[in-house]
Amino acid sequence: MEVTFGAGLSRTLITGTRLGLFEALKDGDADADELAARMGCSKLGTEVLANALAGARTIKRRKGRYSLTKAARKFLLRDAPQSMVPGVEFLAYCQTLLVDMEEAIRTGEVVRFHDMDHPPELWASYMGALSTFAKLFGSQIVKKIKPTSAPKRVLDVGGGHGQFCVALCNKYPDLQAEVLDLPGACVAGRAMVADVGMRERVVHRAGDFRTDEWGTGNELVLIFHVMHNATEAEAKLLVDRAFAALNPGGTVVIYDASHSAADSAIDFSSGWNELFFFMISGAQAWPESTMRGWMKEAGFVRLTTKELLGAPEVVITGVKAG
Ligand SMILES: C[S@@+](CC[C@H](N)C(=O)[O-])C[C@H]1O[C@@H](n2cnc3c(N)ncnc32)[C@H](O)[C@@H]1O
């Protein structure tokens, strides 16, 4: 049952999104004929797709007419404030990287998403998906960051969409932010920062955090959702380079999924995330204690860990003494 319905649900949601079924119901309900005409699709095809989505409770079907549920209106319309459409598009693309899972597990060899070339639309949907979460959790995160004094410079490593820097700039009026990310992410991120009128204060620099200079003189370094895509050597390098990029008294903030301890119960979302990160980047989420160990080795002191409301993630901060 799970083999057929698990894959079926994912494929149905992707198809509904890609073919614009939700957008076609935005301004009013429709029967299968009207819906097919709005979508420019065949009547029978539209009807079976709409029925599958109605069965999944993603849309409603009443007396032969289809309409959006509250959840579809909130998450599956492109212009909704909490739109997950970029996320659906990004995850649909990622499915192409999951096809030969057996071979990857057998050999341990995987493609690494961030080392591949991708078209600009893909970067836009990747960054768009993450910015939805950044906007949802941004204010919570900003409250949990307690720098030793009001920061003037922040470096956001792998900061992509730039929305965490935007949230920090809104809190600290003298803050200037730099996002260091891969070229495709910078193109998408610059547009998103411009959209909220922060182009002057949040500047993107294209580079590879493994090999390019990070610079110095920062009071804050953010490493958000980067560790889970990093191998152990890369993760340690990230922490060491953060230390070098900070002024004495500066704060590093690591925000990421934390790997559950090996002997505790694991749910499917954690297990699937682990397998998914392995498939797209050959990496995994790290246990909180491991990340703290690397931070101590790098020289950070006053480590604190905070949990988020509504997300299975941790925020670990450390200070460069001095
Ligand atoms: C999962 S996203 C996290 C984005 C953002 N920090 C957030 O928390 O929403 C990982 C980011 O790391 C960037 N990244 C991955 N490998 C990188 C590398 N070698 N150099 C620079 N950036 C990299 C990606 O382009 C992407 O923007």
mmCIF file of N, CA, C and O in Angstrom, residues 182-220:
data_model
loop_
_atom_site.group_PDB
_atom_site.id
_atom_site.type_symbol
_atom_site.label_atom_id
_atom_site.label_comp_id
_atom_site.label_asym_id
_atom_site.label_seq_id
_atom_site.Cartn_x
_atom_site.Cartn_y
_atom_site.Cartn_z
ATOM 1 N N LEU A 182 27.157 29.984 -3.940
ATOM 2 C CA LEU A 182 27.491 29.581 -5.313
ATOM 3 C C LEU A 182 26.832 30.555 -6.300
ATOM 4 O O LEU A 182 25.800 31.168 -5.982
ATOM 5 N N PRO A 183 27.403 30.692 -7.511
ATOM 6 C CA PRO A 183 26.915 31.729 -8.434
ATOM 7 C C PRO A 183 25.414 31.656 -8.713
ATOM 8 O O PRO A 183 24.729 32.684 -8.667
ATOM 9 N N GLY A 184 24.878 30.472 -8.964
ATOM 10 C CA GLY A 184 23.440 30.347 -9.286
ATOM 11 C C GLY A 184 22.571 30.803 -8.134
ATOM 12 O O GLY A 184 21.539 31.464 -8.323
ATOM 13 N N ALA A 185 22.992 30.478 -6.908
ATOM 14 C CA ALA A 185 22.224 30.878 -5.727
ATOM 15 C C ALA A 185 22.279 32.396 -5.567
ATOM 16 O O ALA A 185 21.292 33.028 -5.152
ATOM 17 N N CYS A 186 23.434 32.989 -5.908
ATOM 18 C CA CYS A 186 23.562 34.457 -5.761
ATOM 19 C C CYS A 186 22.628 35.180 -6.727
ATOM 20 O O CYS A 186 22.002 36.176 -6.361
ATOM 21 N N VAL A 187 22.517 34.682 -7.953
ATOM 22 C CA VAL A 187 21.632 35.336 -8.930
ATOM 23 C C VAL A 187 20.202 35.338 -8.381
ATOM 24 O O VAL A 187 19.525 36.369 -8.346
ATOM 25 N N ALA A 188 19.749 34.165 -7.906
ATOM 26 C CA ALA A 188 18.381 34.071 -7.377
ATOM 27 C C ALA A 188 18.241 34.915 -6.114
ATOM 28 O O ALA A 188 17.260 35.633 -5.931
ATOM 29 N N GLY A 189 19.246 34.849 -5.237
ATOM 30 C CA GLY A 189 19.191 35.565 -3.955
ATOM 31 C C GLY A 189 19.165 37.071 -4.133
ATOM 32 O O GLY A 189 18.420 37.764 -3.423
ATOM 33 N N ARG A 190 19.964 37.589 -5.075
ATOM 34 C CA ARG A 190 19.983 39.053 -5.287
ATOM 35 C C ARG A 190 18.590 39.556 -5.641
ATOM 36 O O ARG A 190 18.134 40.581 -5.140
ATOM 37 N N ALA A 191 17.901 38.800 -6.504
ATOM 38 C CA ALA A 191 16.552 39.232 -6.920
ATOM 39 C C ALA A 191 15.611 39.234 -5.714
ATOM 40 O O ALA A 191 14.775 40.132 -5.565
ATOM 41 N N MET A 192 15.762 38.256 -4.830
ATOM 42 C CA MET A 192 14.847 38.157 -3.688
ATOM 43 C C MET A 192 15.113 39.261 -2.667
ATOM 44 O O MET A 192 14.194 39.781 -2.028
ATOM 45 N N VAL A 193 16.380 39.637 -2.530
ATOM 46 C CA VAL A 193 16.728 40.720 -1.611
ATOM 47 C C VAL A 193 16.242 42.055 -2.184
ATOM 48 O O VAL A 193 15.730 42.912 -1.461
ATOM 49 N N ALA A 194 16.368 42.206 -3.513
ATOM 50 C CA ALA A 194 15.892 43.436 -4.162
ATOM 51 C C ALA A 194 14.384 43.570 -3.976
ATOM 52 O O ALA A 194 13.872 44.669 -3.746
ATOM 53 N N ASP A 195 13.685 42.454 -4.046
ATOM 54 C CA ASP A 195 12.216 42.467 -3.876
ATOM 55 C C ASP A 195 11.776 43.081 -2.550
ATOM 56 O O ASP A 195 10.680 43.623 -2.448
ATOM 57 N N VAL A 196 12.613 42.921 -1.516
ATOM 58 C CA VAL A 196 12.225 43.492 -0.217
ATOM 59 C C VAL A 196 13.015 44.774 0.079
ATOM 60 O O VAL A 196 13.086 45.228 1.229
ATOM 61 N N GLY A 197 13.613 45.334 -0.970
ATOM 62 C CA GLY A 197 14.259 46.652 -0.850
ATOM 63 C C GLY A 197 15.514 46.666 0.002
ATOM 64 O O GLY A 197 15.822 47.678 0.637
ATOM 65 N N MET A 198 16.273 45.552 0.008
ATOM 66 C CA MET A 198 17.460 45.494 0.894
ATOM 67 C C MET A 198 18.764 45.342 0.104
ATOM 68 O O MET A 198 19.758 44.879 0.655
ATOM 69 N N ARG A 199 18.746 45.702 -1.172
ATOM 70 C CA ARG A 199 19.924 45.454 -2.010
ATOM 71 C C ARG A 199 21.185 46.126 -1.489
ATOM 72 O O ARG A 199 22.289 45.620 -1.642
ATOM 73 N N GLU A 200 21.022 47.302 -0.875
ATOM 74 C CA GLU A 200 22.203 48.049 -0.397
ATOM 75 C C GLU A 200 22.836 47.370 0.817
ATOM 76 O O GLU A 200 24.039 47.420 1.000
ATOM 77 N N ARG A 201 22.001 46.746 1.624
ATOM 78 C CA ARG A 201 22.525 46.243 2.911
ATOM 79 C C ARG A 201 22.824 44.746 2.905
ATOM 80 O O ARG A 201 23.564 44.261 3.766
ATOM 81 N N VAL A 202 22.246 44.020 1.958
ATOM 82 C CA VAL A 202 22.531 42.572 1.876
ATOM 83 C C VAL A 202 23.158 42.312 0.500
ATOM 84 O O VAL A 202 22.488 42.371 -0.521
ATOM 85 N N VAL A 203 24.473 42.066 0.520
ATOM 86 C CA VAL A 203 25.219 41.961 -0.734
ATOM 87 C C VAL A 203 25.649 40.510 -0.933
ATOM 88 O O VAL A 203 26.152 39.876 -0.002
ATOM 89 N N HIS A 204 25.456 40.005 -2.138
ATOM 90 C CA HIS A 204 25.842 38.617 -2.431
ATOM 91 C C HIS A 204 27.226 38.570 -3.070
ATOM 92 O O HIS A 204 27.534 39.367 -3.956
ATOM 93 N N ARG A 205 28.048 37.625 -2.631
ATOM 94 C CA ARG A 205 29.354 37.400 -3.255
ATOM 95 C C ARG A 205 29.404 35.941 -3.711
ATOM 96 O O ARG A 205 29.203 35.023 -2.900
ATOM 97 N N ALA A 206 29.656 35.751 -5.020
ATOM 98 C CA ALA A 206 29.676 34.387 -5.558
ATOM 99 C C ALA A 206 31.016 33.724 -5.226
ATOM 100 O O ALA A 206 32.075 34.304 -5.436
ATOM 101 N N GLY A 207 30.944 32.531 -4.685
ATOM 102 C CA GLY A 207 32.171 31.808 -4.365
ATOM 103 C C GLY A 207 31.849 30.444 -3.783
ATOM 104 O O GLY A 207 30.684 30.127 -3.523
ATOM 105 N N ASP A 208 32.907 29.663 -3.586
ATOM 106 C CA ASP A 208 32.782 28.328 -2.999
ATOM 107 C C ASP A 208 33.357 28.407 -1.593
ATOM 108 O O ASP A 208 34.525 28.777 -1.426
ATOM 109 N N PHE A 209 32.540 28.094 -0.585
ATOM 110 C CA PHE A 209 33.029 28.292 0.789
ATOM 111 C C PHE A 209 34.188 27.365 1.141
ATOM 112 O O PHE A 209 34.847 27.549 2.143
ATOM 113 N N ARG A 210 34.434 26.339 0.321
ATOM 114 C CA ARG A 210 35.544 25.429 0.614
ATOM 115 C C ARG A 210 36.873 26.023 0.181
ATOM 116 O O ARG A 210 37.908 25.756 0.780
ATOM 117 N N THR A 211 36.832 26.822 -0.888
ATOM 118 C CA THR A 211 38.100 27.263 -1.474
ATOM 119 C C THR A 211 38.273 28.778 -1.531
ATOM 120 O O THR A 211 39.397 29.256 -1.616
ATOM 121 N N ASP A 212 37.191 29.539 -1.529
ATOM 122 C CA ASP A 212 37.322 30.992 -1.655
ATOM 123 C C ASP A 212 37.485 31.664 -0.286
ATOM 124 O O ASP A 212 37.078 31.116 0.732
ATOM 125 N N GLU A 213 38.095 32.852 -0.322
ATOM 126 C CA GLU A 213 38.300 33.624 0.911
ATOM 127 C C GLU A 213 36.972 33.983 1.572
ATOM 128 O O GLU A 213 36.017 34.330 0.875
ATOM 129 N N TRP A 214 36.924 33.938 2.880
ATOM 130 C CA TRP A 214 35.721 34.371 3.600
ATOM 131 C C TRP A 214 35.829 35.829 4.039
ATOM 132 O O TRP A 214 34.830 36.454 4.357
ATOM 133 N N GLY A 215 37.077 36.327 4.122
ATOM 134 C CA GLY A 215 37.283 37.670 4.652
ATOM 135 C C GLY A 215 37.305 37.640 6.168
ATOM 136 O O GLY A 215 37.161 36.582 6.791
ATOM 137 N N THR A 216 37.510 38.829 6.769
ATOM 138 C CA THR A 216 37.619 38.926 8.231
ATOM 139 C C THR A 216 36.767 40.113 8.702
ATOM 140 O O THR A 216 36.141 40.785 7.890
ATOM 141 N N GLY A 217 36.793 40.345 10.009
ATOM 142 C CA GLY A 217 36.157 41.564 10.539
ATOM 143 C C GLY A 217 34.660 41.452 10.766
ATOM 144 O O GLY A 217 33.966 42.457 10.810
ATOM 145 N N ASN A 218 34.149 40.216 10.938
ATOM 146 C CA ASN A 218 32.701 40.052 11.165
ATOM 147 C C ASN A 218 32.390 39.882 12.655
ATOM 148 O O ASN A 218 33.186 39.314 13.400
ATOM 149 N N GLU A 219 31.226 40.368 13.037
ATOM 150 C CA GLU A 219 30.770 40.116 14.422
ATOM 151 C C GLU A 219 29.843 38.914 14.479
ATOM 152 O O GLU A 219 29.588 38.377 15.548
ATOM 153 N N LEU A 220 29.343 38.524 13.323
ATOM 154 C CA LEU A 220 28.448 37.353 13.260
ATOM 155 C C LEU A 220 28.795 36.542 12.015
ATOM 156 O O LEU A 220 29.005 37.124 10.937
#
